[in-house]
Coordinates of C-alpha atoms and ligand atoms in Angstrom, one line a residue:
X313 CA 198.0 -172.2 255.1
X314 CA 196.5 -170.4 258.1
X315 CA 193.3 -171.8 259.4
X316 CA 191.1 -169.0 260.4
X317 CA 188.2 -169.8 262.7
X318 CA 185.1 -167.6 262.1
X319 CA 183.0 -166.4 265.0
X320 CA 179.6 -168.2 265.2
X321 CA 177.2 -167.3 262.5
X322 CA 175.2 -164.2 263.4
X323 CA 171.4 -164.1 263.2
X324 CA 169.8 -161.6 260.8
X325 CA 169.0 -159.3 263.8
X326 CA 172.5 -158.9 264.9
X327 CA 174.3 -159.0 261.6
X328 CA 175.4 -155.9 259.6
X329 CA 174.3 -157.4 256.3
X330 CA 171.5 -155.7 254.4
X331 CA 168.6 -158.0 254.7
X332 CA 168.0 -158.4 251.0
X333 CA 168.2 -162.2 250.9
X334 CA 165.7 -164.7 252.3
X335 CA 168.3 -167.0 253.8
X336 CA 167.9 -170.6 254.8
X337 CA 169.0 -171.4 258.4
X338 CA 172.1 -173.4 257.3
X339 CA 175.7 -172.6 256.3
X340 CA 178.3 -174.8 254.6
X341 CA 181.9 -174.8 255.4
X342 CA 183.2 -177.2 252.8
X343 CA 182.3 -178.5 249.4
X344 CA 183.6 -181.5 247.3
X345 CA 182.1 -182.3 243.9
X346 CA 178.4 -182.8 244.3
X347 CA 178.4 -182.5 248.1
X348 CA 178.3 -179.7 250.6
X349 CA 179.3 -180.1 254.3
X350 CA 178.2 -178.3 257.4
X351 CA 180.5 -177.5 260.3
X352 CA 179.7 -180.8 262.0
X353 CA 180.5 -182.8 258.9
X354 CA 176.9 -183.5 257.8
X355 CA 176.7 -184.1 254.0
X356 CA 174.2 -182.6 251.6
X357 CA 173.7 -183.4 248.0
X358 CA 173.9 -180.1 246.1
X359 CA 171.5 -180.2 243.2
X360 CA 171.5 -176.4 242.9
X361 CA 175.3 -175.7 242.6
X362 CA 174.9 -172.1 243.7
X363 CA 172.2 -171.7 241.1
X364 CA 174.0 -173.1 238.0
X365 CA 177.4 -171.7 239.0
X366 CA 179.6 -174.6 240.2
X367 CA 179.2 -176.8 237.1
X368 CA 182.5 -178.5 237.7
X369 CA 181.5 -179.2 241.3
X370 CA 182.9 -177.8 244.5
X371 CA 186.7 -177.6 244.9
X372 CA 187.5 -179.0 241.4
X373 CA 191.3 -179.5 241.6
X374 CA 191.9 -177.7 238.2
X375 CA 190.1 -174.6 239.3
X376 CA 191.6 -174.7 242.8
X377 CA 195.0 -175.0 241.3
X378 CA 194.5 -172.2 238.8
X379 CA 193.2 -169.8 241.5
X380 CA 195.9 -170.7 244.0
X381 CA 198.7 -170.5 241.5
X382 CA 197.5 -167.3 239.8
X383 CA 196.8 -165.7 243.2
X384 CA 200.4 -166.3 244.2
X385 CA 201.6 -164.9 240.8
X386 CA 199.4 -161.9 239.8
X387 CA 195.8 -161.2 240.7
X388 CA 195.2 -157.8 239.0
X389 CA 196.9 -155.3 236.9
X390 CA 194.6 -153.1 234.8
X391 CA 193.1 -152.9 231.4
X392 CA 195.4 -150.0 230.6
X393 CA 197.9 -152.9 230.0
X394 CA 197.8 -156.1 227.9
X395 CA 196.5 -159.0 229.9
X396 CA 197.7 -162.2 228.3
X397 CA 195.3 -164.5 230.3
X398 CA 192.4 -162.3 229.2
X399 CA 193.4 -162.7 225.6
X400 CA 193.7 -166.5 226.0
X401 CA 190.4 -166.8 227.8
X402 CA 188.7 -164.7 225.2
X403 CA 190.1 -167.0 222.4
X404 CA 188.8 -170.1 224.2
X405 CA 185.4 -168.6 224.9
X406 CA 185.0 -167.3 221.4
X407 CA 185.6 -170.8 220.0
X408 CA 183.0 -172.5 222.2
X409 CA 180.5 -169.7 221.9
X410 CA 180.8 -169.1 218.2
X411 CA 181.4 -165.4 218.9
X412 CA 184.0 -162.9 217.6
X413 CA 184.4 -160.1 220.2
X414 CA 184.2 -160.5 224.0
X415 CA 184.1 -158.1 227.0
X416 CA 184.5 -159.7 230.4
X417 CA 182.1 -158.4 233.1
X418 CA 181.9 -159.3 236.8
X419 CA 178.4 -160.7 236.8
X420 CA 175.4 -161.7 234.7
X421 CA 173.6 -158.4 235.2
X422 CA 176.7 -156.5 234.1
X423 CA 177.0 -158.7 231.0
X424 CA 173.4 -157.8 230.1
X425 CA 174.1 -154.1 230.8
X426 CA 176.8 -154.5 228.2
X427 CA 174.3 -156.0 225.7
X428 CA 171.8 -153.2 226.4
X429 CA 174.5 -150.6 225.7
X430 CA 175.5 -152.4 222.5
X431 CA 171.8 -152.3 221.3
X432 CA 171.5 -148.6 222.1
X433 CA 174.8 -147.7 220.4
X434 CA 173.8 -149.8 217.4
X435 CA 170.6 -147.7 217.2
X436 CA 172.5 -144.5 217.7
X437 CA 174.8 -145.4 214.8
X438 CA 171.8 -145.5 212.6
X439 CA 170.4 -142.2 213.8
X440 CA 167.8 -143.7 216.1
X441 CA 167.5 -141.3 219.0
X442 CA 165.3 -143.4 221.3
X443 CA 166.2 -147.0 220.6
X444 CA 164.0 -149.7 221.9
X445 CA 164.6 -153.3 222.9
X446 CA 162.0 -156.1 222.9
X447 CA 162.0 -158.2 226.0
X448 CA 159.8 -161.0 227.3
X449 CA 157.3 -161.6 230.0
X450 CA 158.6 -163.8 232.9
X451 CA 162.2 -163.1 232.0
X452 CA 165.0 -162.4 234.4
X453 CA 168.0 -160.4 233.4
X454 CA 169.5 -159.1 236.7
X455 CA 169.1 -156.6 239.5
X456 CA 170.9 -153.4 238.1
X457 CA 168.5 -150.6 237.1
X458 CA 168.6 -151.4 233.4
X459 CA 168.4 -155.1 233.8
X460 CA 165.6 -155.1 236.3
X461 CA 163.8 -152.8 233.9
X462 CA 164.3 -155.4 231.2
X463 CA 163.2 -158.2 233.6
X464 CA 159.6 -159.4 233.2
X465 CA 158.8 -159.7 236.9
X466 CA 157.0 -156.8 238.7
X467 CA 158.3 -158.0 242.1
X468 CA 161.9 -157.3 241.0
X469 CA 160.9 -153.8 239.8
X470 CA 158.7 -152.8 242.7
X471 CA 160.1 -149.7 244.6
X472 CA 162.6 -148.8 241.9
X473 CA 160.7 -146.4 239.6
X474 CA 161.4 -144.6 237.5
X475 CA 162.5 -147.7 235.5
X476 CA 165.0 -147.4 232.6
X477 CA 163.0 -146.6 229.5
X478 CA 163.3 -148.3 226.1
X479 CA 162.0 -151.8 226.7
X480 CA 158.9 -153.2 224.9
X481 CA 157.5 -156.3 226.6
X482 CA 155.9 -159.2 224.7
X483 CA 154.6 -162.6 225.8
X484 CA 157.4 -165.2 225.7
X485 CA 156.9 -167.2 222.5
X486 CA 154.5 -164.8 220.9
X487 CA 155.9 -164.0 217.4
X488 CA 152.8 -162.1 216.4
X489 CA 153.4 -159.7 219.3
X490 CA 156.9 -159.0 218.0
X491 CA 155.6 -158.5 214.4
X492 CA 153.0 -156.1 215.8
X493 CA 155.6 -154.2 217.8
X494 CA 157.7 -153.8 214.7
X495 CA 154.8 -152.1 213.0
X496 CA 154.0 -149.8 216.0
X497 CA 157.6 -148.9 216.9
X498 CA 160.0 -148.0 214.1
X499 CA 162.8 -147.4 216.6
X500 CA 163.2 -151.0 217.8
X501 CA 166.9 -152.1 217.5
X502 CA 167.1 -155.4 219.3
X503 CA 165.4 -158.4 220.9
X504 CA 166.7 -159.8 224.2
X505 CA 165.4 -163.1 225.5
X506 CA 166.6 -166.2 227.4
X507 CA 166.6 -169.4 225.3
X508 CA 165.1 -171.2 228.4
X509 CA 163.7 -169.0 231.1
X510 CA 165.4 -170.2 234.3
X511 CA 163.8 -168.1 237.0
X512 CA 160.6 -168.1 235.0
X513 CA 160.2 -171.9 235.6
X514 CA 162.6 -173.7 233.3
X515 CA 160.6 -173.0 230.2
X516 CA 161.3 -172.8 226.5
X517 CA 158.7 -170.9 224.5
X518 CA 155.6 -173.0 223.7
X519 CA 157.0 -173.7 220.2
X520 CA 160.4 -174.8 221.7
X521 CA 163.7 -173.6 220.2
X522 CA 162.1 -172.8 216.9
X523 CA 161.1 -169.5 218.7
X524 CA 164.8 -168.6 218.5
X525 CA 164.8 -169.3 214.7
X526 CA 161.7 -167.2 214.2
X527 CA 163.3 -164.3 216.2
X528 CA 166.5 -164.6 214.1
X529 CA 164.4 -164.3 210.9
X530 CA 162.6 -161.2 212.2
X531 CA 165.9 -159.6 213.4
X532 CA 167.3 -160.2 209.9
X533 CA 164.3 -158.7 208.2
X534 CA 164.4 -155.5 210.3
X535 CA 168.1 -155.2 210.9
X536 CA 167.8 -155.7 214.6
X537 CA 170.3 -157.3 216.9
X538 CA 169.3 -160.7 218.2
X539 CA 170.6 -160.9 221.8
X540 CA 170.4 -164.0 223.9
X541 CA 170.8 -164.0 227.7
X542 CA 172.7 -167.3 228.4
X543 CA 173.8 -166.3 231.9
X544 CA 172.1 -169.5 233.3
X545 CA 171.9 -171.7 230.2
X546 CA 175.5 -171.3 229.0
X547 CA 178.7 -173.2 229.8
X548 CA 177.5 -176.7 229.0
X549 CA 174.4 -176.6 231.3
X550 CA 171.8 -177.6 228.7
X551 CA 173.8 -180.3 226.8
X552 CA 175.2 -177.8 224.3
X553 CA 178.0 -175.4 225.2
X554 CA 175.4 -172.6 224.7
X555 CA 171.7 -173.4 224.5
X556 CA 171.3 -171.6 221.1
X557 CA 173.5 -174.4 219.7
X558 CA 170.5 -176.6 219.9
X559 CA 169.3 -174.6 216.9
X560 CA 170.8 -173.7 213.5
X561 CA 170.9 -169.9 214.3
X562 CA 173.6 -167.7 215.9
X563 CA 172.7 -164.6 217.8
X564 CA 174.5 -161.3 217.3
X565 CA 175.0 -160.7 221.0
X566 CA 175.4 -163.4 223.6
X567 CA 175.7 -162.9 227.4
X568 CA 176.8 -165.4 230.0
X569 CA 178.2 -165.6 233.6
X570 CA 177.4 -168.2 236.4
X571 CA 179.1 -171.4 235.2
X572 CA 181.8 -169.4 233.3
X573 CA 183.8 -169.0 236.5
X574 CA 182.6 -172.0 238.6
X575 CA 182.1 -169.7 241.5
X576 CA 184.6 -167.0 240.6
X577 CA 182.5 -163.9 239.8
X578 CA 182.9 -163.3 236.1
X579 CA 180.6 -162.9 233.1
X580 CA 180.9 -162.0 229.4
X581 CA 179.1 -160.1 226.7
X582 CA 180.0 -161.4 223.3
X583 CA 179.3 -160.3 219.7
X584 CA 179.4 -161.6 216.2
X585 CA 177.8 -160.5 212.9
X586 CA 176.1 -157.1 213.1
X587 CA 177.0 -156.9 216.8
X588 CA 180.8 -156.6 216.0
X589 CA 182.5 -153.2 216.1
X590 CA 179.6 -151.4 217.9
X591 CA 181.4 -150.7 221.1
X592 CA 184.7 -148.9 220.6
X593 CA 187.4 -147.3 222.7
X594 CA 186.0 -145.3 225.6
X595 CA 182.4 -146.8 225.2
X596 CA 182.6 -149.4 228.0
X597 CA 184.9 -150.6 230.8
X598 CA 185.2 -152.0 234.3
X599 CA 188.2 -151.9 236.7
X600 CA 188.0 -155.7 237.2
X601 CA 187.1 -156.7 233.6
X602 CA 189.1 -159.8 232.8
X603 CA 191.7 -159.7 235.5
X604 CA 194.6 -162.1 235.2
X605 CA 193.0 -164.2 238.0
X606 CA 189.4 -164.2 236.6
X607 CA 190.6 -164.8 233.1
X608 CA 192.7 -167.8 234.1
X609 CA 189.7 -169.3 235.9
X610 CA 187.6 -168.9 232.7
X611 CA 190.4 -170.5 230.6
X612 CA 190.6 -173.4 233.1
X613 CA 186.9 -173.9 233.3
X614 CA 186.5 -174.1 229.5
X615 CA 189.6 -176.3 229.2
X616 CA 188.2 -178.7 231.9
X617 CA 184.7 -178.8 230.3
X618 CA 186.4 -179.8 227.1
X619 CA 188.9 -182.3 228.4
X620 CA 186.3 -184.0 230.6
X621 CA 183.7 -184.1 227.9
X622 CA 181.2 -182.4 230.2
X623 CA 178.8 -181.1 227.6
X624 CA 178.2 -184.6 226.4
X625 CA 177.9 -185.8 230.0
X626 CA 175.3 -183.1 230.8
X627 CA 173.4 -184.2 227.7
X628 CA 173.5 -187.9 228.5
X629 CA 173.0 -187.8 232.3
X630 CA 170.3 -185.1 231.8
X631 CA 168.4 -187.4 229.4
X632 CA 168.7 -190.3 231.9
X633 CA 167.5 -188.3 234.9
X634 CA 164.6 -186.8 233.0
X635 CA 163.5 -190.2 231.6
X636 CA 163.6 -191.7 235.1
X637 CA 161.5 -188.8 236.5
X638 CA 159.0 -189.2 233.7
X639 CA 158.8 -192.9 234.4
X640 CA 158.8 -192.9 238.2
X641 CA 156.5 -189.9 238.5
X642 CA 154.2 -190.9 235.7
X643 CA 151.2 -191.3 238.0
X644 CA 151.9 -188.0 239.8
X645 CA 150.4 -185.3 237.6
X646 CA 153.7 -183.5 237.3
X647 CA 155.3 -182.1 234.2
X648 CA 159.1 -182.8 233.8
X649 CA 161.1 -180.5 231.6
X650 CA 164.7 -181.1 230.9
X651 CA 167.5 -179.6 228.8
X652 CA 170.7 -181.3 229.7
X653 CA 171.2 -180.7 233.4
X654 CA 168.7 -177.9 233.6
X655 CA 165.7 -179.7 234.9
X656 CA 162.3 -178.5 236.1
X657 CA 159.5 -180.6 237.7
X658 CA 156.3 -178.7 237.6
X659 CA 154.0 -179.8 240.4
X660 CA 150.2 -179.3 240.4
X661 CA 150.3 -177.0 243.4
X662 CA 152.6 -174.4 245.0
X663 CA 155.6 -176.2 246.6
X664 CA 158.0 -173.5 247.9
X665 CA 158.3 -175.4 251.2
X666 CA 159.9 -178.3 249.5
X667 CA 163.2 -176.5 249.6
X668 CA 163.1 -176.9 253.4
X669 CA 161.8 -180.5 253.2
X670 CA 164.5 -181.5 250.8
X671 CA 167.2 -180.0 252.9
X672 CA 166.0 -181.2 256.3
X673 CA 164.5 -184.6 255.5
X674 CA 166.5 -185.7 252.4
X675 CA 169.8 -183.7 252.8
X676 CA 169.3 -182.4 249.3
X677 CA 169.8 -178.8 248.2
X678 CA 167.2 -177.8 245.5
X679 CA 165.3 -174.7 244.5
X680 CA 161.7 -173.9 243.7
X681 CA 161.0 -171.4 241.0
X682 CA 157.9 -169.8 239.6
X683 CA 156.0 -171.1 242.8
X684 CA 155.5 -174.7 241.7
X685 CA 158.6 -175.8 239.8
X686 CA 161.4 -177.8 241.4
X687 CA 164.5 -176.6 239.7
X688 CA 167.6 -178.9 239.6
X689 CA 170.9 -177.7 238.3
X690 CA 173.4 -180.5 239.4
X691 CA 177.1 -180.6 238.5
X692 CA 177.9 -181.2 234.9
X693 CA 180.2 -184.1 235.8
X694 CA 177.5 -186.0 237.7
X695 CA 177.9 -189.8 237.5
X696 CA 175.3 -192.5 237.3
X697 CA 175.5 -193.3 241.0
X698 CA 175.0 -189.7 242.0
X699 CA 172.2 -189.3 239.5
X700 CA 170.4 -192.3 241.0
X701 CA 170.8 -190.7 244.5
X702 CA 169.2 -187.6 243.2
X703 CA 166.4 -189.4 241.5
X704 CA 165.6 -191.6 244.5
X705 CA 165.4 -188.6 246.9
X706 CA 163.3 -186.4 244.6
X707 CA 160.9 -189.2 243.6
X708 CA 160.3 -190.1 247.2
X709 CA 159.9 -186.5 248.3
X710 CA 157.5 -185.6 245.4
X711 CA 155.4 -188.7 246.1
X712 CA 155.1 -187.9 249.8
X713 CA 154.3 -184.3 249.1
X714 CA 151.5 -185.1 246.6
X715 CA 150.1 -188.1 248.6
Ligands
PLP844 C1 169.1 -165.5 232.8 C2 169.8 -164.7 233.8 N1 170.2 -163.5 233.5 C3 170.9 -162.7 234.4 C4 171.1 -163.0 235.7 C5 171.8 -162.1 236.6 O1 173.0 -162.6 236.9 P1 173.9 -162.1 238.2 O2 173.1 -162.5 239.4 O3 175.2 -162.8 238.0 O4 173.9 -160.6 238.0 C6 170.6 -164.3 236.1 C7 170.7 -164.7 237.5 O5 170.0 -165.6 238.0 C8 169.9 -165.1 235.2 O6 169.4 -166.3 235.5

């Protein structure tokens, strides 16, 4: 293989990149499992995994092999042909997701675009001309026009009016607000929520997962689609393959991305129940949808999660990490929330700067969301030794910060 040496990293001023990202002053040239390495070989513990993307860790040999072999065989044809890897990946994903139909997208936002289109078409099929979708405060569904309109965060929407119409916003967890919306808006066709709000601070609704069961009940009563955004919570992250599997209900529409491709950009919108058969020939598409390369990656990721029992590992190691945080930070006025390996530590004050402190002083990559919540999304195959490294560094850092 050719070794290509890149020119030194450009500063924001001299680079041609649109300055849409607030970037940290560091870049990594290599990753292995839970660790990232800079050019000079300095090691960092990656407790963010590209924001819940590299669940199998960096450079997992099964994924590397699948990508290398498929890239040398066939990367792309077109959906005007049969794509056997796409069929195989869909079968595997349908099994673990409890879904029937699957459309592969290229990102989480696009998966949610698919869900929004399904809801609108579902309404159209019933003669509803202006179908509406209920969405929640503090939600995050993506950066395309429709998904930023669905997102419950004004900062994401600012500057992009007119927003896409047809969303009714309710407080997350507020069932009465949904019931009231049903009375005031006869043209509602669906509800779209995240089971756990990731960007919103690693939160379930106040009543926990029973919120999802209450939503399912209301959707059944009104013949609405229950749509769950599991872009972040899916693919084993929360200690179930999909977070809805912590409950007894099944949504009609389910979206995912992130961990689905372990870094390869791919997502999916899936249907079962009354979501099936809504989109038909000519209704939807994408040039790259389910390419041989992307589909083989999805197949391999699911196969690896299954063979290595990573959903159970996420559940067990997540429980251990959360218990240790609760014990070791018991006197620190913090709230620890954990669902498998989706972990949030809410501090009593704003702590955005901890991202820099963690990186520079502890060689630890973390994220702070909702202003005061340390968000940890480590690899699903984390072992006890690595978990202890993570716990030790976080506990020390939080204690120092709050001292
Ligand atoms: C819950 C949720 N939905 C949608 C998205 C958007 O996914 P993408 O960035 O792949 O478009 C994200 C990304 O953070 C997310 O967390």
